[in-house]
Amino acid sequence: MDLTALTQAAEGVTGTLDALDVRQVSDIDGDKGAIGHDHLADTLSDFCDRWQLGVQNLAKDAQAIAGQLTESVVAYQKVEQANHRQFTGILENSTSPDPAAH
């Protein structure tokens, strides 16, 4: 397992979520005067509101994914450390230079 890749994936998802916190979909719609047409401005505002809800739902899913990736990294690290300790212990207690001899 490539733990660096898993860690980078979790960090990438988290970075994207951080960017979403800075820039909201609702920032797109401006005041009605800037749009130039009241009905068009209302339609754009409604669209942005619905789009923002969709982005928020996707962000919740992405947070869960980032959490699961991070948990996976931690689990793999624990197993790796346990295996290392066990293997190191076998070598330290060995009277043979060949660890496969046990």
mmCIF file of C-alpha atoms in Angstrom:
data_model
loop_
_atom_site.group_PDB
_atom_site.id
_atom_site.type_symbol
_atom_site.label_atom_id
_atom_site.label_comp_id
_atom_site.label_asym_id
_atom_site.label_seq_id
_atom_site.Cartn_x
_atom_site.Cartn_y
_atom_site.Cartn_z
ATOM 1 C CA MET A 1 0.000 0.000 0.000
ATOM 2 C CA ASP A 2 1.332 3.430 -0.918
ATOM 3 C CA LEU A 3 0.711 5.384 2.289
ATOM 4 C CA THR A 4 2.108 8.560 0.768
ATOM 5 C CA ALA A 5 -0.493 8.408 -2.001
ATOM 6 C CA LEU A 6 -3.299 7.805 0.515
ATOM 7 C CA THR A 7 -2.109 10.730 2.616
ATOM 8 C CA GLN A 8 -1.872 12.978 -0.432
ATOM 9 C CA ALA A 9 -5.377 11.958 -1.518
ATOM 10 C CA ALA A 10 -6.792 12.876 1.905
ATOM 11 C CA GLU A 11 -4.901 16.178 1.854
ATOM 12 C CA GLY A 12 -6.149 16.903 -1.677
ATOM 13 C CA VAL A 13 -9.767 16.369 -0.682
ATOM 14 C CA THR A 14 -9.284 18.516 2.411
ATOM 15 C CA GLY A 15 -7.636 21.262 0.329
ATOM 16 C CA THR A 16 -10.566 21.284 -2.072
ATOM 17 C CA LEU A 17 -12.986 21.563 0.841
ATOM 18 C CA ASP A 18 -10.971 24.464 2.249
ATOM 19 C CA ALA A 19 -11.223 26.231 -1.115
ATOM 20 C CA LEU A 20 -14.997 25.708 -1.100
ATOM 21 C CA ASP A 21 -15.182 27.422 2.291
ATOM 22 C CA VAL A 22 -13.446 30.483 0.852
ATOM 23 C CA ARG A 23 -15.487 30.738 -2.328
ATOM 24 C CA GLN A 24 -19.241 30.074 -2.202
ATOM 25 C CA VAL A 25 -21.503 29.487 -5.181
ATOM 26 C CA SER A 26 -23.716 32.218 -3.803
ATOM 27 C CA ASP A 27 -20.857 34.652 -4.502
ATOM 28 C CA ILE A 28 -21.680 34.333 -8.205
ATOM 29 C CA ASP A 29 -25.033 36.074 -8.141
ATOM 30 C CA GLY A 30 -24.760 39.840 -7.916
ATOM 31 C CA ASP A 31 -27.278 42.541 -7.243
ATOM 32 C CA LYS A 32 -30.140 42.960 -9.673
ATOM 33 C CA GLY A 33 -28.712 46.197 -11.022
ATOM 34 C CA ALA A 34 -25.514 44.461 -12.080
ATOM 35 C CA ILE A 35 -27.479 41.770 -13.945
ATOM 36 C CA GLY A 36 -29.668 44.309 -15.730
ATOM 37 C CA HIS A 37 -32.922 42.362 -15.632
ATOM 38 C CA ASP A 38 -34.938 41.542 -12.506
ATOM 39 C CA HIS A 39 -36.312 38.195 -13.677
ATOM 40 C CA LEU A 40 -32.889 37.034 -14.891
ATOM 41 C CA ALA A 41 -31.330 38.139 -11.592
ATOM 42 C CA ASP A 42 -33.987 36.208 -9.619
ATOM 43 C CA THR A 43 -33.447 33.112 -11.774
ATOM 44 C CA LEU A 44 -29.686 33.312 -11.305
ATOM 45 C CA SER A 45 -30.095 33.749 -7.555
ATOM 46 C CA ASP A 46 -32.417 30.708 -7.310
ATOM 47 C CA PHE A 47 -30.017 28.643 -9.386
ATOM 48 C CA CYS A 48 -27.045 29.622 -7.213
ATOM 49 C CA ASP A 49 -28.977 28.820 -4.035
ATOM 50 C CA ARG A 50 -29.828 25.318 -5.311
ATOM 51 C CA TRP A 51 -26.305 24.801 -6.622
ATOM 52 C CA GLN A 52 -24.880 25.802 -3.225
ATOM 53 C CA LEU A 53 -27.018 23.135 -1.532
ATOM 54 C CA GLY A 54 -25.666 20.537 -3.947
ATOM 55 C CA VAL A 55 -22.096 21.633 -3.284
ATOM 56 C CA GLN A 56 -22.692 21.442 0.472
ATOM 57 C CA ASN A 57 -23.986 17.869 0.120
ATOM 58 C CA LEU A 58 -20.967 16.902 -1.973
ATOM 59 C CA ALA A 59 -18.685 18.547 0.596
ATOM 60 C CA LYS A 60 -20.191 16.400 3.368
ATOM 61 C CA ASP A 61 -19.494 13.285 1.313
ATOM 62 C CA ALA A 62 -15.963 14.499 0.593
ATOM 63 C CA GLN A 63 -15.334 15.079 4.309
ATOM 64 C CA ALA A 64 -16.339 11.481 4.966
ATOM 65 C CA ILE A 65 -13.997 10.273 2.217
ATOM 66 C CA ALA A 66 -11.084 12.316 3.577
ATOM 67 C CA GLY A 67 -11.737 10.923 7.049
ATOM 68 C CA GLN A 68 -11.808 7.356 5.771
ATOM 69 C CA LEU A 69 -8.587 7.865 3.820
ATOM 70 C CA THR A 70 -6.887 9.240 6.926
ATOM 71 C CA GLU A 71 -8.178 6.345 9.038
ATOM 72 C CA SER A 72 -6.836 3.921 6.439
ATOM 73 C CA VAL A 73 -3.390 5.495 6.613
ATOM 74 C CA VAL A 74 -3.390 5.217 10.412
ATOM 75 C CA ALA A 75 -4.521 1.573 10.289
ATOM 76 C CA TYR A 76 -1.850 0.646 7.749
ATOM 77 C CA GLN A 77 0.809 2.444 9.794
ATOM 78 C CA LYS A 78 -0.175 0.517 12.934
ATOM 79 C CA VAL A 79 0.050 -2.805 11.121
ATOM 80 C CA GLU A 80 3.372 -1.799 9.553
ATOM 81 C CA GLN A 81 4.785 -0.851 12.965
ATOM 82 C CA ALA A 82 3.556 -4.073 14.567
ATOM 83 C CA ASN A 83 5.084 -6.142 11.770
ATOM 84 C CA HIS A 84 8.347 -4.238 12.061
ATOM 85 C CA ARG A 85 8.492 -4.804 15.831
ATOM 86 C CA GLN A 86 7.719 -8.495 15.422
ATOM 87 C CA PHE A 87 10.288 -8.971 12.669
ATOM 88 C CA THR A 88 12.908 -6.991 14.570
ATOM 89 C CA GLY A 89 12.238 -9.111 17.666
ATOM 90 C CA ILE A 90 12.748 -12.307 15.693
ATOM 91 C CA LEU A 91 16.066 -11.039 14.372
ATOM 92 C CA GLU A 92 17.250 -9.933 17.817
ATOM 93 C CA ASN A 93 16.407 -13.313 19.367
ATOM 94 C CA SER A 94 17.847 -15.324 16.507
ATOM 95 C CA THR A 95 20.976 -17.407 16.784
ATOM 96 C CA SER A 96 20.961 -17.842 13.027
ATOM 97 C CA PRO A 97 21.886 -15.100 10.550
ATOM 98 C CA ASP A 98 18.979 -16.299 8.349
ATOM 99 C CA PRO A 99 15.565 -15.021 9.589
ATOM 100 C CA ALA A 100 13.861 -17.566 7.299
ATOM 101 C CA ALA A 101 15.374 -20.338 9.423
ATOM 102 C CA HIS A 102 12.692 -19.739 12.124
#
